[in-house]
Amino acid sequence: MHWADVESSDLPPEPLIATGITPSGPIHLGSLREILTGDAIRRASESGELLYIADTIDPLRRVYPFLNDSYEKYVRMPLSSIPCPCGSHESYADHYLEPFLETMDSLGIDCSVRYTHKMYAEGLYEDAVRKLIESKDKVVQVLTELTGRTLEGSWYPYNPRCSSCGLLGTADVISFEDPFVHYRCSCGNEGMADIRTDDGKLPWRCDWPARWWILGVDCEPLGKDHAASGGSWDTGIKIIKDIFGTSPPHPIVYEWIQLKGKGVMSSSTGVAIKGEDMIAMVEPEVVRFLLMKTKPQSHIDFDPGLPLLDLVEEYDQTEMRYYDGELEDDQKRVYELSQIDGIPEYPPRRVPYRHLVNLVQIYEDVDDMWEISVGDEYGPDDYERLNKRVEKVRYWIDNYAPGFVKFSIKREMPEVSFDEDEISFIEKYLSSIKDLDGWSDDILHSLVHSTAEEVGIQKGKAFGIFYRMILGQKRGPKLGRFLMQLDRRFLLQRMKETLEK
RNA sequence: GGGCCUGUAGCUCAGCCAGGUAGAGCGAUCGGCUCUUAACCGAUCGGCCGGGGGUUCGAAUCCCCUCAGGCCCGCCA
C-alpha cells in the first residue's frame, strides 16, 4: 500500500489536514514536501480539507543574508506589517508567499490558505488565548517538565505587540483584565492588548496546539525538528490534552531534503532551490513524482545537475508503463498521485528530456524543431507538451546544467584551422554525402569511420572536425544523430566554406 | 546526553506495516557497430539484505542487543 493510503486509513473519512510555513524568506523544495505530503493524504482520503497556514503574524527574526541592512529596523515586527522587499506586494510576507502559492497551484494542490495575522484580527484566537492565560501555571508546568528548562519569571503565554514601536516580544505583561492584557514595553510605552484582535500573539508552543483546537485539525505533517523529544510537538500534545481537553492531530513526520553536496535546504542559509525553480526546470508532475515515490520519513538528496535527467526519465518511463499496465500497485499509485488534474485518458507522448537538451541548442525556434526534427514522430496533440518541456529544458540548461552539455551552433564560421589530413577528410566526406539520398543517423555516423580509415586519420580526430567546424569546440553531442538534426544545406555549406578557406 | 530516520548489487533505491524462491533503474562488461560523449536495442556480471542473538516449519521482513551513518534537539519558529 502506498504511504499516503496507509496514513489516511488511520484518519476519519473527512479529515482536516493542516500544514504551515513562516514566510520569512524564499520558500523552497523542503516546504513543498510538507504541503505535498498533506495533499497526498487529502487525495487518499474520501474527502477532506487541506489548510495551508501562513504564519504571517510571526516576527522577523533577524536580517537574513538576502536582505539589506535597512531591514534592521523591522526585526521583531510581524511579517505582515513589514514592507515588501521589491515593492510590488502588500507586505514582506506576501512577497515570499505569493510566488509559492502560484507554484502550489501549478502543482495541483487543492487547499485553502489561512493567514495567522488575519486569524488573530478576526478574533478566532480569543477563547484559546483566554484559556491559556487562565491556565498559565499549568502551561508553565508543562513547558518546564517537558523541555527541562526553567522559564523566566516574566514569561507569559501571550506576547503583546507594542502599540508604539510595533514590535513583538519586547513587552512584559503586567496584568490581564479580560479581554485586555496590560503590558510595559522596553521602549517605555505602556498599553493594553485586546486578545480579540491582532494586538499580540501566542508564543509558538502555545499557538500550535491552540490552532489544532480552534480549527479541529485531524492530521498534520511536521518537520523532524519539531519531533525531537521535548520539542514543540511534545509540548503541543500535552497542552491540547490538558488545557483544551481534546486530542492532538495524527502526525506525519517528514525528513529534510538535502541539496546534493551542499547540505540541508534552508532559506536562511541560501542552500535551497525555490519552489518556483522546481517547476521552471521540470513539469509539475515530475516534482510531485519525486515526493510521491519517496516516503516522507526518508531523506532526499536532490541533485539538480545531470541526475535530474534520470528523474525525468524515470517519470516518463513510469508513465508509459502505467498505460501498458506493467506497474505494481504502489507504483501505479505514485503515478496517480503525481498527476495535476486527473489521469490523462490517453498516454501522453513526450519527447525525451535528454534528447531535447540537444535539440533545444540546435534550434532556436520550437516550430523549426517541430518541422524539421520531431514532427514526423509525434502528433499534433503532442505539440503543446513539447512546447512546455522545451521551456523547462532551456531553464535547466541556463541555470543547472553542467558546462559540458552546453553548445551553440555557430552561424558564422568559427575561428578554427585544419591540417592537410583533416582537409582531405572533409573533401572525401563531403563528396560522399553530397549526392547521397538516404541520410540517416547510422549512415552519417559510420561514414565518419570509413572515411577516416580511407584518409588514414584517427577516428577521434575525425569526429572532432565536425564539432570544431560547427560548434567551435572540441566535443559535442553524439555525432550521427546531431548531424541529422542540422539543416542539410547548412551542413553542406559549412563544409564547403571550410574547404575554401 | 536525548529524539527521529537510514544501513539491501559499484551507485540511487524498492521490497519490511499484513514473514513464504532477493528486485528495479543507473553504472560496468559484452554484443548490435574496428564506434568519441550525454542516444537506442539486447545480453551478462553483480548482494551470507551492517553484525549478533531470539521467535518461527520458514526472517531482508517480527522481537531484543549491538555497530555505523545522517539529521534534529537553548530561545524563536
XYZ file of C-alpha atoms (C1' of nucleotides) in Angstrom:
578
model
C 0.000 0.000 0.000
C 1.227 3.491 -0.775
C 2.263 5.549 2.230
C -0.466 8.112 1.684
C -3.127 5.397 1.773
C -1.599 3.865 4.872
C -1.650 7.187 6.706
C -5.133 8.122 5.617
C -6.504 4.799 6.822
C -5.741 5.996 10.362
C -7.811 9.123 9.873
C -11.510 9.923 9.893
C -13.072 9.786 6.405
C -13.176 13.571 6.085
C -10.047 14.751 7.820
C -8.909 18.308 8.246
C -5.235 18.369 7.358
C -3.137 21.369 8.289
C 0.318 22.402 7.194
C 2.116 25.650 7.652
C 5.011 27.886 6.876
C 6.582 31.030 8.185
C 7.207 33.107 5.059
C 10.407 34.683 6.277
C 12.333 34.043 3.054
C 12.211 32.267 -0.297
C 10.116 29.133 0.093
C 11.959 26.067 -1.116
C 11.552 22.446 -2.124
C 11.679 21.346 1.519
C 8.492 23.268 2.219
C 6.938 21.784 -0.880
C 7.407 18.425 0.741
C 5.257 19.483 3.658
C 2.334 20.724 1.617
C 2.580 17.903 -0.925
C 2.593 15.358 1.880
C -0.607 16.938 3.149
C -2.019 16.995 -0.364
C -1.292 13.292 -0.839
C -3.154 12.463 2.368
C -6.079 14.578 1.301
C -6.222 12.853 -2.062
C -6.000 9.481 -0.363
C -8.960 10.305 1.872
C -12.520 10.055 0.679
C -12.889 13.749 1.088
C -11.350 16.232 3.382
C -9.780 19.621 3.524
C -6.228 20.811 3.327
C -5.205 24.038 5.045
C -2.069 25.985 4.360
C -1.456 28.222 7.307
C 0.900 31.075 6.642
C 2.293 32.328 9.895
C 2.227 35.934 8.816
C 1.985 37.432 12.284
C 5.286 35.850 13.176
C 8.044 38.413 13.669
C 11.139 38.798 11.506
C 13.839 37.033 13.423
C 16.929 38.772 12.094
C 18.315 40.409 8.982
C 18.872 37.426 6.704
C 21.753 37.355 4.226
C 19.360 38.053 1.348
C 18.074 41.254 2.955
C 19.744 44.622 3.038
C 20.632 46.414 6.247
C 17.583 48.640 6.113
C 15.635 45.677 7.447
C 17.349 46.061 10.799
C 14.526 48.278 11.980
C 11.904 45.628 11.196
C 13.425 42.866 13.284
C 10.743 41.616 15.742
C 7.939 43.134 13.700
C 5.232 40.840 12.264
C 5.995 39.779 8.696
C 2.582 41.036 7.624
C 3.485 44.560 8.762
C 6.885 44.809 7.078
C 7.198 46.454 3.666
C 7.772 44.273 0.635
C 11.407 43.972 -0.498
C 10.501 44.569 -4.151
C 7.687 46.992 -3.543
C 5.064 45.229 -5.610
C 3.495 43.055 -2.920
C 1.376 44.070 0.009
C 3.897 43.007 2.604
C 7.121 41.186 3.272
C 5.115 38.024 3.917
C 3.266 38.298 0.611
C 6.490 38.871 -1.283
C 7.660 35.362 -0.469
C 4.272 33.749 -0.178
C 2.759 34.778 -3.470
C 5.143 33.020 -5.877
C 4.924 29.939 -3.720
C 1.143 29.936 -3.799
C 1.312 30.109 -7.577
C 3.675 27.162 -7.566
C 1.301 25.232 -5.338
C -1.460 25.966 -7.763
C 0.592 24.682 -10.714
C 1.231 21.539 -8.730
C -2.473 20.888 -8.465
C -2.602 21.343 -4.718
C -6.141 21.986 -3.625
C -6.008 23.838 -0.343
C -7.277 26.902 1.421
C -4.783 29.416 2.635
C -5.104 30.980 6.071
C -3.051 33.890 7.369
C -2.394 33.950 11.084
C -2.412 37.758 11.260
C -5.964 37.643 9.926
C -6.979 34.798 12.202
C -5.922 36.887 15.174
C -7.513 40.028 13.774
C -10.795 38.183 13.268
C -10.818 37.092 16.889
C -10.504 33.377 16.182
C -7.898 33.015 18.874
C -9.832 34.799 21.624
C -11.071 31.748 23.539
C -7.784 29.934 23.184
C -5.810 32.903 24.466
C -8.143 33.303 27.419
C -7.892 29.621 28.333
C -4.109 29.692 28.117
C -3.797 32.825 30.209
C -6.166 31.436 32.808
C -4.166 28.197 32.894
C -0.834 29.951 32.919
C 0.559 27.944 35.840
C -0.353 24.700 34.199
C 1.242 25.793 30.897
C 4.421 26.773 32.673
C 4.471 23.422 34.412
C 4.094 21.552 31.090
C 6.832 23.512 29.385
C 9.166 23.171 32.349
C 8.626 19.452 32.667
C 8.928 18.514 29.027
C 11.692 20.841 27.946
C 13.734 20.627 31.103
C 14.283 24.345 31.173
C 13.085 26.947 33.627
C 11.013 29.807 32.291
C 11.797 33.329 33.312
C 9.516 34.884 35.865
C 8.272 37.362 33.304
C 7.184 34.606 30.892
C 3.582 34.871 29.823
C 1.556 32.729 27.401
C 0.829 35.775 25.280
C 3.104 38.273 23.553
C 1.573 41.714 23.110
C 2.644 43.846 20.201
C 3.675 47.263 21.397
C 1.282 49.923 20.165
C 4.111 52.425 19.986
C 7.126 50.646 18.459
C 5.146 47.854 16.770
C 7.485 45.130 17.959
C 6.608 41.722 19.358
C 8.270 40.139 22.336
C 9.634 43.334 23.765
C 6.919 43.870 26.370
C 6.389 42.448 29.855
C 2.818 41.633 30.822
C 1.607 43.368 33.962
C -1.882 42.001 34.294
C -4.865 40.513 32.487
C -8.251 42.181 32.717
C -10.349 40.235 30.282
C -10.156 40.912 27.365
C -7.173 43.233 27.829
C -3.580 42.382 28.536
C -1.714 45.263 30.196
C 1.912 45.475 29.274
C 5.002 47.624 29.546
C 7.335 47.682 26.559
C 11.087 48.121 26.709
C 10.619 51.227 24.543
C 8.891 52.839 27.526
C 5.383 52.545 26.201
C 2.624 51.122 28.372
C -0.536 49.808 26.795
C -3.310 47.308 26.533
C -3.607 44.489 24.049
C -7.061 43.227 23.133
C -6.994 39.414 22.864
C -9.916 39.575 20.417
C -7.629 41.201 17.853
C -4.131 41.020 16.440
C -2.716 43.201 19.210
C -0.489 40.274 20.076
C 0.053 36.592 19.574
C 0.676 33.354 21.399
C 4.211 32.035 21.629
C 4.748 29.191 19.176
C 4.489 26.339 21.659
C 1.053 27.605 22.656
C -0.015 28.817 19.241
C 0.336 25.421 17.620
C -1.972 23.447 19.966
C -4.347 26.427 20.011
C -4.694 26.143 16.241
C -5.410 22.446 16.448
C -8.151 23.166 18.913
C -9.628 26.169 17.117
C -9.705 24.543 13.696
C -10.197 20.920 14.713
C -7.098 19.622 12.949
C -7.008 15.831 12.386
C -3.658 15.421 10.714
C -0.509 17.455 10.371
C 2.756 16.809 8.538
C 5.650 18.198 10.536
C 9.353 18.538 10.030
C 11.650 16.417 12.129
C 12.906 19.421 14.064
C 9.536 19.690 15.780
C 9.502 15.989 16.513
C 12.611 15.840 18.699
C 11.820 14.920 22.268
C 10.958 17.945 24.341
C 10.177 19.776 21.109
C 7.087 21.727 20.260
C 5.230 18.594 19.187
C 5.634 17.031 22.639
C 4.558 20.138 24.460
C 1.740 20.724 21.982
C 0.256 17.302 22.685
C 0.298 17.894 26.403
C -1.196 21.364 26.089
C -4.078 20.373 23.844
C -4.936 17.488 26.165
C -4.552 19.267 29.487
C -5.678 22.788 28.644
C -8.124 22.339 25.791
C -9.248 18.823 26.617
C -9.142 17.417 23.086
C -6.754 15.150 21.163
C -3.783 16.135 19.065
C -3.749 15.583 15.289
C -2.252 12.497 13.686
C 1.386 13.410 12.973
C 3.332 12.626 9.823
C 6.979 13.376 10.397
C 8.920 14.129 7.261
C 12.660 14.296 6.661
C 14.623 17.168 5.220
C 15.568 17.419 1.583
C 19.250 17.972 1.015
C 20.820 19.676 -1.923
C 23.402 17.241 -3.213
C 26.819 18.170 -1.906
C 25.603 21.284 -0.122
C 23.622 20.020 2.827
C 20.167 20.612 4.171
C 17.974 23.087 2.350
C 17.291 26.168 4.341
C 16.045 29.582 3.335
C 18.208 31.434 5.776
C 21.482 29.941 4.538
C 20.579 30.210 0.876
C 21.189 26.496 0.312
C 17.910 25.889 -1.388
C 16.007 25.537 -4.582
C 12.930 27.656 -4.623
C 9.578 26.091 -5.380
C 9.314 28.282 -8.470
C 12.652 26.989 -9.719
C 11.497 23.410 -9.455
C 8.548 23.847 -11.766
C 10.652 26.010 -14.050
C 13.046 23.137 -14.760
C 10.655 20.192 -14.874
C 6.948 19.570 -15.312
C 4.967 19.816 -12.088
C 4.126 16.123 -12.412
C 7.801 15.331 -12.056
C 8.085 17.381 -8.878
C 5.136 15.535 -7.409
C 6.601 12.262 -8.610
C 9.830 12.871 -6.709
C 7.931 13.370 -3.471
C 5.201 10.801 -4.004
C 7.630 7.984 -4.695
C 9.621 8.721 -1.563
C 8.222 8.009 1.875
C 8.087 11.185 3.971
C 10.456 9.761 6.559
C 13.250 9.118 4.071
C 15.576 11.963 3.393
C 16.118 13.032 -0.208
C 19.369 14.093 -1.798
C 18.236 16.280 -4.615
C 20.686 16.918 -7.410
C 19.530 19.461 -9.974
C 22.514 18.736 -12.230
C 22.838 15.798 -14.582
C 20.948 13.395 -12.273
C 17.839 15.496 -12.826
C 17.659 13.882 -16.247
C 17.401 10.465 -14.624
C 14.478 11.629 -12.554
C 12.584 12.917 -15.575
C 13.381 9.769 -17.485
C 12.109 7.659 -14.621
C 8.903 9.632 -14.646
C 8.432 9.207 -18.392
C 9.048 5.509 -18.105
C 6.683 5.085 -15.190
C 4.079 6.897 -17.230
C 4.470 4.587 -20.209
C 4.345 1.526 -18.020
C 1.255 2.833 -16.311
C -0.638 2.743 -19.568
C 0.872 -0.590 -20.532
C -0.453 -1.999 -17.280
C 3.014 -3.084 -16.242
C 3.207 -1.297 -12.912
C 2.876 -2.732 -9.441
C 0.096 -1.286 -7.297
C 2.344 1.083 -5.366
C 3.970 2.470 -8.470
C 0.590 2.944 -10.075
C -0.465 4.917 -7.065
C 2.681 7.016 -7.260
C 1.846 7.864 -10.844
C -1.739 8.733 -9.998
C -0.725 10.921 -7.081
C 1.729 12.714 -9.348
C -0.958 13.945 -11.698
C -2.078 17.544 -11.598
C -5.567 17.435 -12.928
C -6.763 13.864 -13.136
C -5.252 10.996 -15.049
C -4.930 11.588 -18.799
C -7.225 9.392 -20.843
C -4.551 8.611 -23.387
C -0.881 8.146 -22.631
C 0.861 11.489 -23.138
C 3.702 11.223 -25.603
C 6.749 13.175 -24.570
C 9.953 13.898 -26.430
C 12.689 12.619 -24.082
C 14.135 15.407 -21.944
C 17.666 14.202 -22.558
C 17.180 14.411 -26.302
C 15.695 17.878 -26.024
C 18.798 19.076 -24.223
C 20.495 18.746 -27.607
C 17.623 19.791 -29.838
C 16.996 22.941 -27.877
C 20.557 24.020 -28.507
C 20.322 23.286 -32.214
C 17.005 25.000 -32.896
C 16.284 28.429 -31.584
C 12.690 28.136 -32.622
C 10.399 25.386 -31.409
C 8.450 25.383 -34.647
C 11.613 24.722 -36.626
C 12.396 21.873 -34.309
C 8.931 20.508 -34.787
C 9.009 20.935 -38.545
C 12.462 19.548 -39.198
C 13.086 17.101 -36.426
C 10.330 15.748 -34.230
C 7.086 16.469 -36.028
C 7.155 13.229 -38.010
C 7.361 11.044 -34.967
C 4.803 12.886 -32.900
C 1.266 14.017 -33.497
C -0.340 17.447 -33.258
C -1.604 16.590 -29.772
C 1.959 16.369 -28.560
C 2.976 19.800 -29.754
C 1.785 21.696 -26.701
C 3.505 19.250 -24.406
C 6.724 19.617 -26.348
C 6.496 23.365 -26.154
C 6.206 23.307 -22.387
C 9.023 20.856 -21.959
C 11.271 22.917 -24.200
C 10.838 25.858 -21.856
C 11.813 23.707 -18.895
C 14.842 22.334 -20.691
C 16.013 25.833 -21.599
C 15.706 26.927 -17.998
C 17.638 23.911 -16.841
C 20.445 24.475 -19.332
C 20.739 28.114 -18.339
C 20.709 27.501 -14.608
C 21.645 23.998 -13.581
C 23.257 22.075 -16.439
C 26.953 21.256 -16.172
C 29.064 23.180 -18.653
C 29.955 20.246 -20.841
C 26.403 19.706 -22.037
C 26.221 23.190 -23.454
C 26.983 24.153 -27.026
C 25.800 26.523 -29.713
C 25.720 26.245 -33.488
C 27.974 28.933 -34.910
C 26.112 30.719 -37.679
C 29.369 32.245 -38.811
C 32.400 30.109 -39.478
C 34.309 29.817 -36.186
C 37.996 30.740 -35.938
C 39.458 27.285 -36.436
C 42.036 25.824 -38.779
C 42.580 22.338 -40.121
C 45.669 20.464 -41.254
C 46.039 18.719 -44.609
C 44.734 15.352 -43.424
C 41.684 16.952 -41.995
C 41.041 18.886 -45.168
C 41.172 15.755 -47.237
C 38.846 14.076 -44.785
C 36.350 16.869 -45.235
C 36.649 16.661 -49.017
C 36.020 12.942 -49.055
C 33.179 13.099 -46.576
C 31.541 15.943 -48.420
C 31.647 14.207 -51.756
C 30.193 11.046 -50.179
C 27.170 12.733 -48.691
C 26.571 15.429 -51.287
C 24.632 13.208 -53.640
C 23.526 10.667 -51.097
C 19.773 10.331 -50.985
C 19.017 8.478 -47.795
C 20.638 10.313 -44.901
C 20.336 8.619 -41.561
C 21.981 8.669 -38.146
C 23.730 5.427 -38.853
C 24.965 6.267 -42.315
C 26.366 9.660 -41.336
C 27.985 8.064 -38.360
C 29.572 5.062 -39.998
C 30.699 7.205 -42.900
C 32.900 9.059 -40.449
C 34.587 5.802 -39.590
C 35.066 4.574 -43.118
C 36.242 7.942 -44.388
C 38.689 8.279 -41.552
C 40.127 4.901 -42.453
C 40.480 5.829 -46.103
C 42.243 9.067 -45.328
C 44.238 7.462 -42.558
C 43.486 9.730 -39.640
C 42.478 8.826 -36.119
C 38.776 8.453 -35.597
C 38.625 10.702 -32.593
C 40.248 13.404 -34.689
C 37.700 12.873 -37.458
C 34.777 13.351 -35.082
C 36.406 16.432 -33.653
C 36.489 18.112 -37.053
C 32.730 18.462 -37.092
C 32.495 19.911 -33.631
C 35.172 22.482 -34.337
C 33.674 23.420 -37.663
C 30.100 23.697 -36.442
C 30.309 24.487 -32.739
C 33.769 25.939 -32.407
C 34.553 23.472 -29.625
C 36.313 20.151 -29.330
C 33.441 17.974 -28.226
C 29.729 17.839 -28.701
C 26.616 15.680 -28.857
C 26.635 12.159 -30.297
C 27.553 12.851 -33.894
C 25.311 10.860 -36.240
C 22.153 11.984 -34.601
C 23.461 15.511 -34.230
C 24.285 15.905 -37.931
C 20.857 14.575 -38.826
C 19.249 17.342 -36.811
C 21.086 20.062 -38.699
C 19.725 21.747 -41.741
C 21.187 19.813 -44.671
C 22.083 22.853 -46.721
C 23.724 24.474 -43.765
C 25.887 21.447 -43.169
C 26.989 21.180 -46.804
C 27.597 24.903 -46.987
C 29.729 24.893 -43.856
C 31.869 22.082 -45.194
C 32.421 23.863 -48.478
C 33.263 27.060 -46.683
C 35.844 25.214 -44.616
C 37.490 23.890 -47.747
C 37.590 27.307 -49.369
C 39.468 28.866 -46.516
C 23.065 13.170 26.902
C 18.014 12.749 24.383
C 14.961 12.082 19.740
C 13.809 10.611 14.765
C 15.456 8.310 10.432
C 18.644 5.271 7.400
C 22.119 0.759 6.618
C 19.612 -4.432 0.753
C 24.178 -5.104 -6.103
C 29.722 -0.357 -7.694
C 25.753 3.981 -7.146
C 20.455 5.524 -6.104
C 16.744 2.988 -4.043
C 12.045 -0.664 -3.904
C 10.636 -4.896 -1.035
C 9.633 -4.627 5.696
C 3.495 -2.269 8.184
C -0.107 -7.874 6.829
C 7.058 -13.496 7.385
C 6.947 -17.816 2.162
C 12.321 -18.719 -4.226
C 16.273 -11.258 -3.141
C 14.178 -6.852 -7.164
C 14.444 -2.166 -10.389
C 16.980 1.863 -12.518
C 21.677 3.672 -13.362
C 26.802 2.145 -13.865
C 30.198 -1.739 -15.517
C 31.213 -5.581 -19.168
C 29.951 -7.793 -23.888
C 27.285 -7.645 -28.479
C 24.352 -4.868 -32.279
C 28.557 -1.227 -34.823
C 37.009 -1.999 -35.939
C 32.232 3.427 -32.851
C 34.063 9.691 -29.133
C 30.314 11.751 -25.346
C 25.460 12.833 -22.558
C 21.434 8.279 -27.754
C 18.975 3.476 -28.734
C 18.299 -2.083 -28.588
C 19.789 -6.899 -26.494
C 22.528 -9.797 -23.060
C 25.786 -10.680 -18.963
C 28.098 -9.713 -14.417
C 26.917 -8.194 -9.655
C 24.183 -8.993 -2.867
C 25.830 -14.768 3.551
C 19.819 -7.855 2.906
C 25.517 -3.661 8.585
C 26.690 -7.506 12.790
C 24.932 -10.846 16.787
C 21.057 -13.333 19.248
C 15.777 -14.717 19.718
C 10.618 -16.185 17.903
C 9.140 -19.445 13.762
C 8.485 -25.230 9.796
C 10.350 -20.734 7.433
C 13.093 -13.956 8.806
C 15.622 -8.620 4.471
C 10.622 -8.535 6.849
C 8.646 -9.606 13.768
C 11.383 -9.011 18.927
C 15.988 -7.862 21.778
C 21.047 -6.300 21.704
C 24.948 -4.130 19.030
C 27.844 -1.280 15.239
C 27.916 2.580 11.506
C 25.957 6.987 9.101
C 22.588 11.294 8.570
C 19.704 14.959 10.624
C 17.238 17.308 14.762
C 17.271 18.889 19.995
C 18.630 26.965 24.239
C 15.266 30.852 22.755
C 12.317 31.659 18.387
C 9.597 29.235 14.552
